[in-house]
Amino acid sequence: MSLSAPGLDAALDTSAVVTARTARRKAPRAGLRRKLTFDYVSFLLVFLGLPVAIFLIFVISPFIQAVYYSMTNWTGFSTEMDFVGVSNFVRLFQNETFLQAMGNNALLAIVVPLITLTIALIFASMITVGGPSHGQVRGLKGSSFYRVVSFFPYVIPAIVIGILWSMIYLPNGLLNGLLGLVGIDTNDFAWLGDERTAMPVTIFVIVWGMVGFYMVLFIAAIKGIPAETFEAARLDGAGRTRTIVSIVLPQIRDNVQTAYIYLGIMALDAFVYMAALNPTGGPGNTTLVMSQYLFRTAFEKGQFGLASAMGVVLAVITLVFAGLVIGLFRLIGGKDEGGRA
């Protein structure tokens, strides 16, 4: 006995027709151009075209001009200039004063970030996770006060900091006076006038002025770490030092990398601090930096072509420094999940 199901047959026929029509349709091609609507075009112009144009005009174009001027004997105050090729660069690397200034910059780029970020990390850890070893994970008592006091030097302009400390370091200044009160006779020692101490005390001033900002930066980064992570580490018996080394540093590695690059770039310049503390470059040029020598060459000697060559060298050194720091952090920390370095 067979059962007839005309409704079912009709449904199957309809389904077959729909399937056949769907199969005949072409699949949309990947990479199909998006329709150029007014909103889409305006978005591209405002958020892509305008920033790129500003970057090309105010960053790339001046750098290209500097490269061109570095290959001329331009005095900076006339329209006449002769093309001299790479002779300015040859002169630079045969100039002992410039090489000494480059060495001073390299010293600052290594020492200043290391000291500043180490102190900033210690202070940030004390303020966020350096409190009691029982109960809720928190910082030291009165940590808000420490945060304000530490950040205060950063709100002072760098030129003011430099002038202030230059007076403190005078032979009859505050530092020698305070040392005399505690029984240390410095015999009116000139801290900025001695080759042995000029650079160390200058580094101290830069660190003093910058450590507060990076401490606040690291505090914000540490507070972004889930509290459960610290609680789990505490339950596993990890002490404060172990928590900072194994939990905090890996979690804020990107912040430390960025801070090191920015602070290193600042140290490669350091013009304001050096000009305020030792405008002449210090005893035996021990505190002279490239930006100081560049300014002196351009505006005192009228050799803008040679000064432009110094600027190009400084820019290349800065780019190399940033690349080395990024590569070093990748080498030390490896790559996170998803390939993010």
JSON list of N, CA and C in Angstrom, two decimals, residues 47-79:
[
{"chain": "A", "resi": 47, "resn": "PHE", "atom": "N", "xyz": [40.26, 61.60, 9.13]},
{"chain": "A", "resi": 47, "resn": "PHE", "atom": "CA", "xyz": [41.01, 60.76, 10.06]},
{"chain": "A", "resi": 47, "resn": "PHE", "atom": "C", "xyz": [42.22, 60.07, 9.45]},
{"chain": "A", "resi": 48, "resn": "LEU", "atom": "N", "xyz": [42.38, 60.14, 8.16]},
{"chain": "A", "resi": 48, "resn": "LEU", "atom": "CA", "xyz": [43.55, 59.55, 7.52]},
{"chain": "A", "resi": 48, "resn": "LEU", "atom": "C", "xyz": [44.31, 60.58, 6.69]},
{"chain": "A", "resi": 49, "resn": "GLY", "atom": "N", "xyz": [43.62, 61.24, 5.80]},
{"chain": "A", "resi": 49, "resn": "GLY", "atom": "CA", "xyz": [44.30, 62.18, 4.92]},
{"chain": "A", "resi": 49, "resn": "GLY", "atom": "C", "xyz": [44.90, 63.36, 5.65]},
{"chain": "A", "resi": 50, "resn": "LEU", "atom": "N", "xyz": [44.12, 63.98, 6.56]},
{"chain": "A", "resi": 50, "resn": "LEU", "atom": "CA", "xyz": [44.61, 65.15, 7.28]},
{"chain": "A", "resi": 50, "resn": "LEU", "atom": "C", "xyz": [45.81, 64.84, 8.18]},
{"chain": "A", "resi": 51, "resn": "PRO", "atom": "N", "xyz": [45.77, 63.77, 9.00]},
{"chain": "A", "resi": 51, "resn": "PRO", "atom": "CA", "xyz": [46.96, 63.45, 9.81]},
{"chain": "A", "resi": 51, "resn": "PRO", "atom": "C", "xyz": [48.19, 63.14, 8.98]},
{"chain": "A", "resi": 52, "resn": "VAL", "atom": "N", "xyz": [48.00, 62.41, 7.87]},
{"chain": "A", "resi": 52, "resn": "VAL", "atom": "CA", "xyz": [49.14, 62.11, 7.01]},
{"chain": "A", "resi": 52, "resn": "VAL", "atom": "C", "xyz": [49.71, 63.38, 6.40]},
{"chain": "A", "resi": 53, "resn": "ALA", "atom": "N", "xyz": [48.84, 64.29, 5.98]},
{"chain": "A", "resi": 53, "resn": "ALA", "atom": "CA", "xyz": [49.30, 65.55, 5.40]},
{"chain": "A", "resi": 53, "resn": "ALA", "atom": "C", "xyz": [50.07, 66.38, 6.42]},
{"chain": "A", "resi": 54, "resn": "ILE", "atom": "N", "xyz": [49.55, 66.46, 7.65]},
{"chain": "A", "resi": 54, "resn": "ILE", "atom": "CA", "xyz": [50.25, 67.20, 8.70]},
{"chain": "A", "resi": 54, "resn": "ILE", "atom": "C", "xyz": [51.60, 66.58, 9.00]},
{"chain": "A", "resi": 55, "resn": "PHE", "atom": "N", "xyz": [51.64, 65.24, 9.05]},
{"chain": "A", "resi": 55, "resn": "PHE", "atom": "CA", "xyz": [52.90, 64.55, 9.32]},
{"chain": "A", "resi": 55, "resn": "PHE", "atom": "C", "xyz": [53.92, 64.81, 8.21]},
{"chain": "A", "resi": 56, "resn": "LEU", "atom": "N", "xyz": [53.46, 64.76, 6.96]},
{"chain": "A", "resi": 56, "resn": "LEU", "atom": "CA", "xyz": [54.38, 64.99, 5.85]},
{"chain": "A", "resi": 56, "resn": "LEU", "atom": "C", "xyz": [54.90, 66.42, 5.84]},
{"chain": "A", "resi": 57, "resn": "ILE", "atom": "N", "xyz": [54.03, 67.38, 6.16]},
{"chain": "A", "resi": 57, "resn": "ILE", "atom": "CA", "xyz": [54.41, 68.79, 6.08]},
{"chain": "A", "resi": 57, "resn": "ILE", "atom": "C", "xyz": [55.32, 69.20, 7.23]},
{"chain": "A", "resi": 58, "resn": "PHE", "atom": "N", "xyz": [54.97, 68.78, 8.44]},
{"chain": "A", "resi": 58, "resn": "PHE", "atom": "CA", "xyz": [55.68, 69.29, 9.62]},
{"chain": "A", "resi": 58, "resn": "PHE", "atom": "C", "xyz": [56.75, 68.35, 10.17]},
{"chain": "A", "resi": 59, "resn": "VAL", "atom": "N", "xyz": [56.83, 67.11, 9.67]},
{"chain": "A", "resi": 59, "resn": "VAL", "atom": "CA", "xyz": [57.85, 66.18, 10.17]},
{"chain": "A", "resi": 59, "resn": "VAL", "atom": "C", "xyz": [58.77, 65.71, 9.05]},
{"chain": "A", "resi": 60, "resn": "ILE", "atom": "N", "xyz": [58.19, 65.11, 8.03]},
{"chain": "A", "resi": 60, "resn": "ILE", "atom": "CA", "xyz": [59.02, 64.55, 6.96]},
{"chain": "A", "resi": 60, "resn": "ILE", "atom": "C", "xyz": [59.68, 65.64, 6.13]},
{"chain": "A", "resi": 61, "resn": "SER", "atom": "N", "xyz": [58.90, 66.67, 5.75]},
{"chain": "A", "resi": 61, "resn": "SER", "atom": "CA", "xyz": [59.45, 67.74, 4.92]},
{"chain": "A", "resi": 61, "resn": "SER", "atom": "C", "xyz": [60.62, 68.47, 5.60]},
{"chain": "A", "resi": 62, "resn": "PRO", "atom": "N", "xyz": [60.51, 68.90, 6.87]},
{"chain": "A", "resi": 62, "resn": "PRO", "atom": "CA", "xyz": [61.67, 69.54, 7.50]},
{"chain": "A", "resi": 62, "resn": "PRO", "atom": "C", "xyz": [62.90, 68.63, 7.60]},
{"chain": "A", "resi": 63, "resn": "PHE", "atom": "N", "xyz": [62.65, 67.33, 7.81]},
{"chain": "A", "resi": 63, "resn": "PHE", "atom": "CA", "xyz": [63.79, 66.42, 7.91]},
{"chain": "A", "resi": 63, "resn": "PHE", "atom": "C", "xyz": [64.49, 66.30, 6.55]},
{"chain": "A", "resi": 64, "resn": "ILE", "atom": "N", "xyz": [63.70, 66.24, 5.47]},
{"chain": "A", "resi": 64, "resn": "ILE", "atom": "CA", "xyz": [64.30, 66.18, 4.14]},
{"chain": "A", "resi": 64, "resn": "ILE", "atom": "C", "xyz": [65.08, 67.46, 3.85]},
{"chain": "A", "resi": 65, "resn": "GLN", "atom": "N", "xyz": [64.53, 68.61, 4.26]},
{"chain": "A", "resi": 65, "resn": "GLN", "atom": "CA", "xyz": [65.25, 69.87, 4.08]},
{"chain": "A", "resi": 65, "resn": "GLN", "atom": "C", "xyz": [66.54, 69.87, 4.89]},
{"chain": "A", "resi": 66, "resn": "ALA", "atom": "N", "xyz": [66.50, 69.33, 6.12]},
{"chain": "A", "resi": 66, "resn": "ALA", "atom": "CA", "xyz": [67.71, 69.28, 6.95]},
{"chain": "A", "resi": 66, "resn": "ALA", "atom": "C", "xyz": [68.79, 68.42, 6.29]},
{"chain": "A", "resi": 67, "resn": "VAL", "atom": "N", "xyz": [68.36, 67.29, 5.70]},
{"chain": "A", "resi": 67, "resn": "VAL", "atom": "CA", "xyz": [69.32, 66.43, 5.00]},
{"chain": "A", "resi": 67, "resn": "VAL", "atom": "C", "xyz": [69.97, 67.18, 3.84]},
{"chain": "A", "resi": 68, "resn": "TYR", "atom": "N", "xyz": [69.15, 67.95, 3.12]},
{"chain": "A", "resi": 68, "resn": "TYR", "atom": "CA", "xyz": [69.70, 68.73, 2.00]},
{"chain": "A", "resi": 68, "resn": "TYR", "atom": "C", "xyz": [70.66, 69.80, 2.50]},
{"chain": "A", "resi": 69, "resn": "TYR", "atom": "N", "xyz": [70.24, 70.56, 3.52]},
{"chain": "A", "resi": 69, "resn": "TYR", "atom": "CA", "xyz": [71.10, 71.62, 4.05]},
{"chain": "A", "resi": 69, "resn": "TYR", "atom": "C", "xyz": [72.40, 71.06, 4.63]},
{"chain": "A", "resi": 70, "resn": "SER", "atom": "N", "xyz": [72.33, 69.81, 5.15]},
{"chain": "A", "resi": 70, "resn": "SER", "atom": "CA", "xyz": [73.54, 69.22, 5.73]},
{"chain": "A", "resi": 70, "resn": "SER", "atom": "C", "xyz": [74.60, 68.93, 4.69]},
{"chain": "A", "resi": 71, "resn": "MET", "atom": "N", "xyz": [74.22, 68.98, 3.42]},
{"chain": "A", "resi": 71, "resn": "MET", "atom": "CA", "xyz": [75.18, 68.74, 2.35]},
{"chain": "A", "resi": 71, "resn": "MET", "atom": "C", "xyz": [75.57, 70.03, 1.64]},
{"chain": "A", "resi": 72, "resn": "THR", "atom": "N", "xyz": [75.35, 71.16, 2.34]},
{"chain": "A", "resi": 72, "resn": "THR", "atom": "CA", "xyz": [75.73, 72.47, 1.80]},
{"chain": "A", "resi": 72, "resn": "THR", "atom": "C", "xyz": [76.57, 73.21, 2.82]},
{"chain": "A", "resi": 73, "resn": "ASN", "atom": "N", "xyz": [77.10, 74.34, 2.40]},
{"chain": "A", "resi": 73, "resn": "ASN", "atom": "CA", "xyz": [77.85, 75.23, 3.31]},
{"chain": "A", "resi": 73, "resn": "ASN", "atom": "C", "xyz": [77.02, 76.44, 3.70]},
{"chain": "A", "resi": 74, "resn": "TRP", "atom": "N", "xyz": [75.71, 76.25, 3.81]},
{"chain": "A", "resi": 74, "resn": "TRP", "atom": "CA", "xyz": [74.80, 77.35, 4.12]},
{"chain": "A", "resi": 74, "resn": "TRP", "atom": "C", "xyz": [75.14, 78.00, 5.45]},
{"chain": "A", "resi": 75, "resn": "THR", "atom": "N", "xyz": [75.13, 79.32, 5.47]},
{"chain": "A", "resi": 75, "resn": "THR", "atom": "CA", "xyz": [75.42, 80.06, 6.70]},
{"chain": "A", "resi": 75, "resn": "THR", "atom": "C", "xyz": [74.17, 80.34, 7.53]},
{"chain": "A", "resi": 76, "resn": "GLY", "atom": "N", "xyz": [73.00, 80.15, 6.92]},
{"chain": "A", "resi": 76, "resn": "GLY", "atom": "CA", "xyz": [71.76, 80.36, 7.65]},
{"chain": "A", "resi": 76, "resn": "GLY", "atom": "C", "xyz": [71.20, 81.75, 7.51]},
{"chain": "A", "resi": 77, "resn": "PHE", "atom": "N", "xyz": [71.99, 82.68, 7.01]},
{"chain": "A", "resi": 77, "resn": "PHE", "atom": "CA", "xyz": [71.55, 84.09, 6.93]},
{"chain": "A", "resi": 77, "resn": "PHE", "atom": "C", "xyz": [71.67, 84.65, 5.52]},
{"chain": "A", "resi": 78, "resn": "SER", "atom": "N", "xyz": [71.78, 83.76, 4.54]},
{"chain": "A", "resi": 78, "resn": "SER", "atom": "CA", "xyz": [71.85, 84.19, 3.16]},
{"chain": "A", "resi": 78, "resn": "SER", "atom": "C", "xyz": [71.18, 83.14, 2.29]},
{"chain": "A", "resi": 79, "resn": "THR", "atom": "N", "xyz": [70.87, 83.52, 1.06]},
{"chain": "A", "resi": 79, "resn": "THR", "atom": "CA", "xyz": [70.26, 82.57, 0.14]},
{"chain": "A", "resi": 79, "resn": "THR", "atom": "C", "xyz": [71.30, 81.79, -0.65]}
]
